[in-house]
PDB file of C-alpha atoms in Angstrom:
ATOM      1  CA  MET A   1       0.000   0.000   0.000  1.00  0.00           C
ATOM      2  CA  HIS A   2       1.234   3.486  -0.855  1.00  0.00           C
ATOM      3  CA  PRO A   3       2.531   5.209   2.341  1.00  0.00           C
ATOM      4  CA  MET A   4       0.141   8.141   1.967  1.00  0.00           C
ATOM      5  CA  LEU A   5      -2.791   5.820   1.345  1.00  0.00           C
ATOM      6  CA  ASN A   6      -1.807   3.969   4.493  1.00  0.00           C
ATOM      7  CA  ILE A   7      -2.056   7.222   6.469  1.00  0.00           C
ATOM      8  CA  ALA A   8      -5.448   7.984   4.876  1.00  0.00           C
ATOM      9  CA  VAL A   9      -6.675   4.548   5.939  1.00  0.00           C
ATOM     10  CA  ARG A  10      -5.404   5.114   9.475  1.00  0.00           C
ATOM     11  CA  ALA A  11      -7.141   8.505   9.587  1.00  0.00           C
ATOM     12  CA  ALA A  12     -10.416   7.045   8.306  1.00  0.00           C
ATOM     13  CA  ARG A  13     -10.354   4.205  10.832  1.00  0.00           C
ATOM     14  CA  ASN A  14      -9.613   6.630  13.681  1.00  0.00           C
ATOM     15  CA  ALA A  15     -12.603   8.741  12.636  1.00  0.00           C
ATOM     16  CA  GLY A  16     -14.726   5.618  12.244  1.00  0.00           C
ATOM     17  CA  LYS A  17     -14.206   4.774  15.905  1.00  0.00           C
ATOM     18  CA  ILE A  18     -15.618   8.173  16.864  1.00  0.00           C
ATOM     19  CA  LEU A  19     -18.675   7.677  14.637  1.00  0.00           C
ATOM     20  CA  LEU A  20     -19.383   4.190  15.943  1.00  0.00           C
ATOM     21  CA  ARG A  21     -19.051   5.288  19.566  1.00  0.00           C
ATOM     22  CA  ALA A  22     -21.376   8.263  19.003  1.00  0.00           C
ATOM     23  CA  SER A  23     -23.930   6.128  17.146  1.00  0.00           C
ATOM     24  CA  GLU A  24     -24.527   4.100  20.310  1.00  0.00           C
ATOM     25  CA  ASP A  25     -26.295   7.081  21.924  1.00  0.00           C
ATOM     26  CA  LEU A  26     -27.472   9.622  19.362  1.00  0.00           C
ATOM     27  CA  SER A  27     -29.291  11.628  22.059  1.00  0.00           C
ATOM     28  CA  LYS A  28     -25.902  13.076  23.015  1.00  0.00           C
ATOM     29  CA  VAL A  29     -25.118  14.247  19.484  1.00  0.00           C
ATOM     30  CA  GLU A  30     -25.310  18.036  19.124  1.00  0.00           C
ATOM     31  CA  VAL A  31     -26.906  19.117  15.842  1.00  0.00           C
ATOM     32  CA  GLN A  32     -26.634  22.562  14.246  1.00  0.00           C
ATOM     33  CA  GLN A  33     -27.919  23.972  10.974  1.00  0.00           C
ATOM     34  CA  LYS A  34     -25.221  25.437   8.708  1.00  0.00           C
ATOM     35  CA  GLY A  35     -27.658  26.477   6.005  1.00  0.00           C
ATOM     36  CA  ALA A  36     -30.888  25.432   4.342  1.00  0.00           C
ATOM     37  CA  ASN A  37     -31.201  21.648   4.660  1.00  0.00           C
ATOM     38  CA  ASP A  38     -27.536  21.494   5.685  1.00  0.00           C
ATOM     39  CA  LEU A  39     -26.791  19.981   9.091  1.00  0.00           C
ATOM     40  CA  VAL A  40     -23.589  19.525  11.062  1.00  0.00           C
ATOM     41  CA  THR A  41     -22.892  17.796  14.372  1.00  0.00           C
ATOM     42  CA  ASN A  42     -20.181  17.962  16.987  1.00  0.00           C
ATOM     43  CA  ILE A  43     -19.219  14.476  15.790  1.00  0.00           C
ATOM     44  CA  ASP A  44     -18.515  15.746  12.239  1.00  0.00           C
ATOM     45  CA  LYS A  45     -16.111  18.287  13.724  1.00  0.00           C
ATOM     46  CA  GLU A  46     -14.504  15.830  16.136  1.00  0.00           C
ATOM     47  CA  ALA A  47     -14.000  13.236  13.393  1.00  0.00           C
ATOM     48  CA  GLU A  48     -12.508  15.818  11.027  1.00  0.00           C
ATOM     49  CA  ALA A  49     -10.127  17.015  13.735  1.00  0.00           C
ATOM     50  CA  VAL A  50      -8.901  13.464  14.283  1.00  0.00           C
ATOM     51  CA  ILE A  51      -8.414  12.971  10.535  1.00  0.00           C
ATOM     52  CA  ARG A  52      -6.501  16.235  10.312  1.00  0.00           C
ATOM     53  CA  ASP A  53      -4.303  15.363  13.288  1.00  0.00           C
ATOM     54  CA  THR A  54      -3.534  11.889  11.914  1.00  0.00           C
ATOM     55  CA  ILE A  55      -2.476  13.302   8.544  1.00  0.00           C
ATOM     56  CA  LEU A  56      -0.414  16.157   9.978  1.00  0.00           C
ATOM     57  CA  GLN A  57       1.445  13.862  12.371  1.00  0.00           C
ATOM     58  CA  SER A  58       2.955  12.131   9.341  1.00  0.00           C
ATOM     59  CA  TYR A  59       2.881  15.002   6.838  1.00  0.00           C
ATOM     60  CA  PRO A  60       3.036  18.278   8.780  1.00  0.00           C
ATOM     61  CA  THR A  61       3.674  20.430   5.682  1.00  0.00           C
ATOM     62  CA  HIS A  62       0.665  19.200   3.693  1.00  0.00           C
ATOM     63  CA  SER A  63      -2.504  21.240   3.083  1.00  0.00           C
ATOM     64  CA  ILE A  64      -5.972  20.013   4.065  1.00  0.00           C
ATOM     65  CA  VAL A  65      -9.432  21.111   2.947  1.00  0.00           C
ATOM     66  CA  GLY A  66     -12.297  19.784   5.056  1.00  0.00           C
ATOM     67  CA  GLU A  67     -16.039  20.261   4.951  1.00  0.00           C
ATOM     68  CA  GLU A  68     -16.345  21.403   8.569  1.00  0.00           C
ATOM     69  CA  LEU A  69     -12.988  22.882   9.652  1.00  0.00           C
ATOM     70  CA  GLY A  70     -12.162  24.662   6.403  1.00  0.00           C
ATOM     71  CA  GLU A  71      -8.680  24.946   4.947  1.00  0.00           C
ATOM     72  CA  HIS A  72      -5.377  24.256   6.617  1.00  0.00           C
ATOM     73  CA  LYS A  73      -2.684  25.828   4.437  1.00  0.00           C
ATOM     74  CA  GLY A  74       0.509  23.841   4.765  1.00  0.00           C
ATOM     75  CA  LYS A  75       3.923  24.903   3.520  1.00  0.00           C
ATOM     76  CA  ASP A  76       3.756  22.334   0.722  1.00  0.00           C
ATOM     77  CA  ALA A  77       0.804  23.288  -1.481  1.00  0.00           C
ATOM     78  CA  ASP A  78       1.594  20.448  -3.897  1.00  0.00           C
ATOM     79  CA  TYR A  79      -0.094  18.044  -1.475  1.00  0.00           C
ATOM     80  CA  GLN A  80      -3.737  18.751  -0.675  1.00  0.00           C
ATOM     81  CA  TRP A  81      -6.004  16.407   1.283  1.00  0.00           C
ATOM     82  CA  ILE A  82      -9.777  16.687   0.780  1.00  0.00           C
ATOM     83  CA  VAL A  83     -11.852  15.450   3.708  1.00  0.00           C
ATOM     84  CA  ASP A  84     -15.507  14.750   4.470  1.00  0.00           C
ATOM     85  CA  PRO A  85     -15.683  13.339   8.014  1.00  0.00           C
ATOM     86  CA  ILE A  86     -19.283  12.136   7.631  1.00  0.00           C
ATOM     87  CA  ASP A  87     -20.769  11.918   4.170  1.00  0.00           C
ATOM     88  CA  GLY A  88     -24.402  11.231   4.975  1.00  0.00           C
ATOM     89  CA  THR A  89     -24.728  13.346   8.119  1.00  0.00           C
ATOM     90  CA  THR A  90     -28.536  13.265   7.995  1.00  0.00           C
ATOM     91  CA  ASN A  91     -28.471   9.460   7.938  1.00  0.00           C
ATOM     92  CA  PHE A  92     -26.067   9.515  10.892  1.00  0.00           C
ATOM     93  CA  ILE A  93     -28.286  11.886  12.904  1.00  0.00           C
ATOM     94  CA  LYS A  94     -31.389   9.787  12.216  1.00  0.00           C
ATOM     95  CA  GLY A  95     -29.675   6.511  13.088  1.00  0.00           C
ATOM     96  CA  ILE A  96     -29.828   5.231   9.508  1.00  0.00           C
ATOM     97  CA  PRO A  97     -26.714   3.035   9.212  1.00  0.00           C
ATOM     98  CA  HIS A  98     -25.496   4.309   5.856  1.00  0.00           C
ATOM     99  CA  TYR A  99     -22.738   6.926   5.917  1.00  0.00           C
ATOM    100  CA  ALA A 100     -19.023   7.071   5.250  1.00  0.00           C
ATOM    101  CA  ILE A 101     -15.746   8.881   5.786  1.00  0.00           C
ATOM    102  CA  SER A 102     -14.226  10.215   2.568  1.00  0.00           C
ATOM    103  CA  ILE A 103     -10.556  11.196   2.214  1.00  0.00           C
ATOM    104  CA  ALA A 104      -8.750  12.052  -1.019  1.00  0.00           C
ATOM    105  CA  LEU A 105      -5.254  13.332  -1.754  1.00  0.00           C
ATOM    106  CA  LYS A 106      -4.330  15.557  -4.669  1.00  0.00           C
ATOM    107  CA  VAL A 107      -0.690  15.812  -5.716  1.00  0.00           C
ATOM    108  CA  LYS A 108       0.038  18.880  -7.855  1.00  0.00           C
ATOM    109  CA  GLY A 109      -3.682  19.224  -8.554  1.00  0.00           C
ATOM    110  CA  ARG A 110      -4.292  15.608  -9.589  1.00  0.00           C
ATOM    111  CA  LEU A 111      -6.080  12.967  -7.572  1.00  0.00           C
ATOM    112  CA  ASP A 112      -3.559  10.447  -6.308  1.00  0.00           C
ATOM    113  CA  GLN A 113      -5.035   8.512  -3.359  1.00  0.00           C
ATOM    114  CA  ALA A 114      -8.552   7.873  -2.078  1.00  0.00           C
ATOM    115  CA  VAL A 115     -10.301   6.202   0.838  1.00  0.00           C
ATOM    116  CA  ILE A 116     -14.020   5.763   1.459  1.00  0.00           C
ATOM    117  CA  TYR A 117     -14.686   3.963   4.730  1.00  0.00           C
ATOM    118  CA  ASP A 118     -18.055   2.612   5.854  1.00  0.00           C
ATOM    119  CA  PRO A 119     -17.575   2.035   9.599  1.00  0.00           C
ATOM    120  CA  ILE A 120     -20.939   0.310  10.027  1.00  0.00           C
ATOM    121  CA  ARG A 121     -20.136  -2.500   7.584  1.00  0.00           C
ATOM    122  CA  GLY A 122     -16.371  -2.386   8.037  1.00  0.00           C
ATOM    123  CA  GLU A 123     -15.959  -1.827   4.294  1.00  0.00           C
ATOM    124  CA  LEU A 124     -12.794  -0.011   3.236  1.00  0.00           C
ATOM    125  CA  PHE A 125     -12.746   1.227  -0.358  1.00  0.00           C
ATOM    126  CA  THR A 126      -9.309   2.415  -1.527  1.00  0.00           C
ATOM    127  CA  ALA A 127      -7.707   3.622  -4.737  1.00  0.00           C
ATOM    128  CA  SER A 128      -4.253   4.733  -5.853  1.00  0.00           C
ATOM    129  CA  LYS A 129      -3.548   6.508  -9.125  1.00  0.00           C
ATOM    130  CA  GLY A 130      -2.616   3.916 -11.730  1.00  0.00           C
ATOM    131  CA  GLN A 131      -2.942   1.035  -9.262  1.00  0.00           C
ATOM    132  CA  GLY A 132      -6.672   0.311  -9.398  1.00  0.00           C
ATOM    133  CA  ALA A 133      -9.410   0.350  -6.757  1.00  0.00           C
ATOM    134  CA  GLN A 134     -10.030  -2.174  -3.999  1.00  0.00           C
ATOM    135  CA  LEU A 135     -12.622  -3.123  -1.412  1.00  0.00           C
ATOM    136  CA  ASN A 136     -10.938  -4.681   1.621  1.00  0.00           C
ATOM    137  CA  SER A 137      -7.988  -5.475  -0.694  1.00  0.00           C
ATOM    138  CA  LYS A 138     -10.136  -7.121  -3.388  1.00  0.00           C
ATOM    139  CA  ARG A 139      -9.877  -5.537  -6.865  1.00  0.00           C
ATOM    140  CA  LEU A 140     -12.927  -3.585  -8.050  1.00  0.00           C
ATOM    141  CA  ARG A 141     -14.358  -3.136 -11.542  1.00  0.00           C
ATOM    142  CA  VAL A 142     -17.378  -1.127 -12.645  1.00  0.00           C
ATOM    143  CA  SER A 143     -20.397  -2.900 -14.093  1.00  0.00           C
ATOM    144  CA  LYS A 144     -19.996  -4.128 -17.668  1.00  0.00           C
ATOM    145  CA  THR A 145     -23.484  -2.861 -18.511  1.00  0.00           C
ATOM    146  CA  THR A 146     -23.478  -0.635 -21.597  1.00  0.00           C
ATOM    147  CA  VAL A 147     -27.208   0.183 -21.984  1.00  0.00           C
ATOM    148  CA  LEU A 148     -29.786   1.556 -19.558  1.00  0.00           C
ATOM    149  CA  ALA A 149     -32.188  -1.377 -19.877  1.00  0.00           C
ATOM    150  CA  GLY A 150     -32.104  -3.449 -16.698  1.00  0.00           C
ATOM    151  CA  THR A 151     -29.739  -1.166 -14.816  1.00  0.00           C
ATOM    152  CA  VAL A 152     -29.916   0.003 -11.214  1.00  0.00           C
ATOM    153  CA  LEU A 153     -28.778   3.603 -10.851  1.00  0.00           C
ATOM    154  CA  ALA A 154     -27.991   5.598  -7.728  1.00  0.00           C
ATOM    155  CA  THR A 155     -28.869   9.259  -7.313  1.00  0.00           C
ATOM    156  CA  GLY A 156     -29.179  12.057  -4.818  1.00  0.00           C
ATOM    157  CA  PHE A 157     -32.048  14.520  -4.674  1.00  0.00           C
ATOM    158  CA  PRO A 158     -31.077  18.217  -5.004  1.00  0.00           C
ATOM    159  CA  PHE A 159     -32.106  18.986  -1.421  1.00  0.00           C
ATOM    160  CA  LYS A 160     -29.696  21.950  -1.238  1.00  0.00           C
ATOM    161  CA  ASN A 161     -30.560  23.101  -4.766  1.00  0.00           C
ATOM    162  CA  LYS A 162     -34.351  22.876  -4.879  1.00  0.00           C
ATOM    163  CA  ASN A 163     -34.428  25.468  -7.647  1.00  0.00           C
ATOM    164  CA  HIS A 164     -33.294  22.603  -9.907  1.00  0.00           C
ATOM    165  CA  MET A 165     -36.070  20.256  -8.778  1.00  0.00           C
ATOM    166  CA  ASP A 166     -38.112  20.499 -11.989  1.00  0.00           C
ATOM    167  CA  ALA A 167     -35.101  19.771 -14.204  1.00  0.00           C
ATOM    168  CA  TYR A 168     -33.990  16.969 -11.885  1.00  0.00           C
ATOM    169  CA  THR A 169     -37.465  15.419 -11.966  1.00  0.00           C
ATOM    170  CA  GLU A 170     -37.476  15.452 -15.765  1.00  0.00           C
ATOM    171  CA  ALA A 171     -34.018  13.843 -15.839  1.00  0.00           C
ATOM    172  CA  PHE A 172     -35.170  11.222 -13.347  1.00  0.00           C
ATOM    173  CA  LYS A 173     -38.193  10.385 -15.490  1.00  0.00           C
ATOM    174  CA  ALA A 174     -36.102  10.227 -18.669  1.00  0.00           C
ATOM    175  CA  LEU A 175     -33.861   7.615 -17.056  1.00  0.00           C
ATOM    176  CA  PHE A 176     -36.363   5.736 -14.898  1.00  0.00           C
ATOM    177  CA  VAL A 177     -38.454   4.510 -17.830  1.00  0.00           C
ATOM    178  CA  HIS A 178     -35.391   2.607 -19.101  1.00  0.00           C
ATOM    179  CA  THR A 179     -33.923   1.270 -15.864  1.00  0.00           C
ATOM    180  CA  ALA A 180     -34.814  -1.574 -13.527  1.00  0.00           C
ATOM    181  CA  ASP A 181     -34.735   0.899 -10.630  1.00  0.00           C
ATOM    182  CA  ILE A 182     -33.158   4.079  -9.246  1.00  0.00           C
ATOM    183  CA  ARG A 183     -32.029   4.243  -5.614  1.00  0.00           C
ATOM    184  CA  ARG A 184     -31.453   7.224  -3.312  1.00  0.00           C
ATOM    185  CA  ALA A 185     -29.531   6.195  -0.174  1.00  0.00           C
ATOM    186  CA  GLY A 186     -28.241   9.537   1.131  1.00  0.00           C
ATOM    187  CA  CYS A 187     -24.460   9.115   0.868  1.00  0.00           C
ATOM    188  CA  SER A 188     -22.842  10.160  -2.398  1.00  0.00           C
ATOM    189  CA  ALA A 189     -19.413   8.823  -1.396  1.00  0.00           C
ATOM    190  CA  LEU A 190     -20.839   5.327  -1.005  1.00  0.00           C
ATOM    191  CA  ASP A 191     -22.910   5.764  -4.178  1.00  0.00           C
ATOM    192  CA  MET A 192     -19.689   6.328  -6.111  1.00  0.00           C
ATOM    193  CA  ALA A 193     -17.870   3.550  -4.269  1.00  0.00           C
ATOM    194  CA  TYR A 194     -20.741   1.221  -5.173  1.00  0.00           C
ATOM    195  CA  VAL A 195     -20.397   2.224  -8.832  1.00  0.00           C
ATOM    196  CA  ALA A 196     -16.706   1.305  -8.613  1.00  0.00           C
ATOM    197  CA  ALA A 197     -17.680  -2.025  -7.049  1.00  0.00           C
ATOM    198  CA  GLY A 198     -20.331  -2.765  -9.692  1.00  0.00           C
ATOM    199  CA  ARG A 199     -23.071  -2.856  -7.042  1.00  0.00           C
ATOM    200  CA  VAL A 200     -24.927  -0.131  -8.903  1.00  0.00           C
ATOM    201  CA  ASP A 201     -24.431   0.526 -12.591  1.00  0.00           C
ATOM    202  CA  GLY A 202     -24.286   4.313 -12.564  1.00  0.00           C
ATOM    203  CA  PHE A 203     -24.815   7.455 -10.487  1.00  0.00           C
ATOM    204  CA  PHE A 204     -25.922  11.040 -11.073  1.00  0.00           C
ATOM    205  CA  GLU A 205     -26.383  14.006  -8.758  1.00  0.00           C
ATOM    206  CA  ILE A 206     -26.645  17.797  -8.795  1.00  0.00           C
ATOM    207  CA  GLY A 207     -24.505  20.159  -6.719  1.00  0.00           C
ATOM    208  CA  LEU A 208     -21.905  17.988  -5.011  1.00  0.00           C
ATOM    209  CA  LYS A 209     -18.906  19.563  -3.287  1.00  0.00           C
ATOM    210  CA  PRO A 210     -15.324  18.348  -3.831  1.00  0.00           C
ATOM    211  CA  TRP A 211     -15.243  16.660  -0.421  1.00  0.00           C
ATOM    212  CA  ASN A 212     -18.339  14.655  -1.418  1.00  0.00           C
ATOM    213  CA  SER A 213     -16.918  13.410  -4.696  1.00  0.00           C
ATOM    214  CA  ALA A 214     -13.099  13.579  -4.841  1.00  0.00           C
ATOM    215  CA  ALA A 215     -12.406  10.143  -3.367  1.00  0.00           C
ATOM    216  CA  GLY A 216     -15.261   8.601  -5.345  1.00  0.00           C
ATOM    217  CA  GLU A 217     -13.984  10.137  -8.571  1.00  0.00           C
ATOM    218  CA  LEU A 218     -10.621   8.403  -8.303  1.00  0.00           C
ATOM    219  CA  MET A 219     -12.323   5.193  -7.140  1.00  0.00           C
ATOM    220  CA  VAL A 220     -14.582   5.039 -10.201  1.00  0.00           C
ATOM    221  CA  LYS A 221     -11.816   5.900 -12.656  1.00  0.00           C
ATOM    222  CA  GLU A 222      -9.436   3.332 -11.194  1.00  0.00           C
ATOM    223  CA  ALA A 223     -12.218   0.722 -11.446  1.00  0.00           C
ATOM    224  CA  GLY A 224     -12.500   1.376 -15.182  1.00  0.00           C
ATOM    225  CA  GLY A 225     -15.334   3.886 -15.104  1.00  0.00           C
ATOM    226  CA  MET A 226     -15.922   7.400 -16.378  1.00  0.00           C
ATOM    227  CA  VAL A 227     -16.773  10.573 -14.440  1.00  0.00           C
ATOM    228  CA  VAL A 228     -18.261  13.557 -16.299  1.00  0.00           C
ATOM    229  CA  ASP A 229     -20.517  16.564 -15.850  1.00  0.00           C
ATOM    230  CA  PHE A 230     -24.048  16.708 -17.296  1.00  0.00           C
ATOM    231  CA  ALA A 231     -22.738  17.954 -20.645  1.00  0.00           C
ATOM    232  CA  GLY A 232     -20.246  15.104 -20.855  1.00  0.00           C
ATOM    233  CA  GLY A 233     -17.301  17.350 -19.985  1.00  0.00           C
ATOM    234  CA  ASN A 234     -14.890  17.722 -17.071  1.00  0.00           C
ATOM    235  CA  ASN A 235     -16.431  20.702 -15.299  1.00  0.00           C
ATOM    236  CA  TYR A 236     -17.949  18.632 -12.472  1.00  0.00           C
ATOM    237  CA  ASN A 237     -15.519  19.934  -9.832  1.00  0.00           C
ATOM    238  CA  HIS A 238     -16.815  23.451 -10.504  1.00  0.00           C
ATOM    239  CA  SER A 239     -20.501  22.694 -11.141  1.00  0.00           C
ATOM    240  CA  GLY A 240     -20.839  19.766  -8.730  1.00  0.00           C
ATOM    241  CA  ASN A 241     -23.037  18.011 -11.298  1.00  0.00           C
ATOM    242  CA  ILE A 242     -21.768  14.463 -11.752  1.00  0.00           C
ATOM    243  CA  ILE A 243     -22.528  11.349 -13.780  1.00  0.00           C
ATOM    244  CA  CYS A 244     -20.439   8.190 -13.495  1.00  0.00           C
ATOM    245  CA  GLY A 245     -20.512   4.563 -14.574  1.00  0.00           C
ATOM    246  CA  SER A 246     -18.948   2.453 -17.278  1.00  0.00           C
ATOM    247  CA  PRO A 247     -17.949   4.658 -20.241  1.00  0.00           C
ATOM    248  CA  LYS A 248     -20.759   3.467 -22.530  1.00  0.00           C
ATOM    249  CA  LEU A 249     -23.425   3.616 -19.836  1.00  0.00           C
ATOM    250  CA  THR A 250     -22.300   7.101 -18.820  1.00  0.00           C
ATOM    251  CA  GLN A 251     -22.736   8.236 -22.415  1.00  0.00           C
ATOM    252  CA  ALA A 252     -26.193   6.625 -22.494  1.00  0.00           C
ATOM    253  CA  ILE A 253     -27.208   8.558 -19.362  1.00  0.00           C
ATOM    254  CA  ILE A 254     -25.998  11.824 -20.928  1.00  0.00           C
ATOM    255  CA  ARG A 255     -28.016  11.193 -24.098  1.00  0.00           C
ATOM    256  CA  GLU A 256     -31.226  10.721 -22.112  1.00  0.00           C
ATOM    257  CA  ILE A 257     -30.956  13.665 -19.738  1.00  0.00           C
ATOM    258  CA  ARG A 258     -29.322  16.421 -21.809  1.00  0.00           C
ATOM    259  CA  PRO A 259     -32.532  17.300 -23.716  1.00  0.00           C
ATOM    260  CA  VAL A 260     -34.480  17.920 -20.492  1.00  0.00           C
ATOM    261  CA  LEU A 261     -31.878  19.856 -18.481  1.00  0.00           C
ATOM    262  CA  SER A 262     -31.731  23.625 -18.076  1.00  0.00           C
ATOM    263  CA  GLU A 263     -28.809  25.533 -19.571  1.00  0.00           C
ATOM    264  CA  SER A 264     -27.401  26.265 -16.128  1.00  0.00           C
ATOM    265  CA  LEU A 265     -27.024  22.534 -15.431  1.00  0.00           C
ATOM    266  CA  LEU A 266     -25.148  21.946 -18.682  1.00  0.00           C
ATOM    267  CA  ARG A 267     -22.365  24.435 -17.959  1.00  0.00           C
TER     268      ARG A 267
END
């Protein structure tokens, strides 16, 4: 295992212990509202602090960007860690056992290492640039499905971007008539990890942040998949609008939804 991936795994497992301990008595979890339909807990912040400390103990000059604690500017800007301590905070707060810790590392602006850790199931998804993706050390490959017929897709509702609800609904309908089913589980990091694992065939969502998707992006690509924006380009880190799956299935999803999307979603 790459040394930096090893540290990411250690950081994720340390945070996972905090999440599991807190999940035993959710009445003690302190919940605050950051914005519309955007919640944060003291556990998010505690887990992110532990991740940050674990990384900086080994790499004190590296930079870190986290969802809750913001940016730590290290002396070496070539190395930037991107952290989501709980992807699926609402699930965590409600006691729904489906959330994950997401950690990615960019080296000179390019994704290099990724970890998505599901502490409930003990599933550790990892990826290293050029070395493939694994689940608990077993190699992952995306689904071989090339057409929408019979597929199971994952999605996330635009709960922070309800102004896009009409366009999203039309895109959902355009895809749903062709698929076996579409699932919404509330954790985009695991949605993308599941695409990498072939558990779901594809995934699409509006308005993700880099900490939601960075680790999943590398995971999908290293498992042989494609990650694009709604226009089929590479602007997803700016727009937050993501589609992923096998290359041919991803193109099939684009063909179905592009005609029904607003111009703002195709930028």
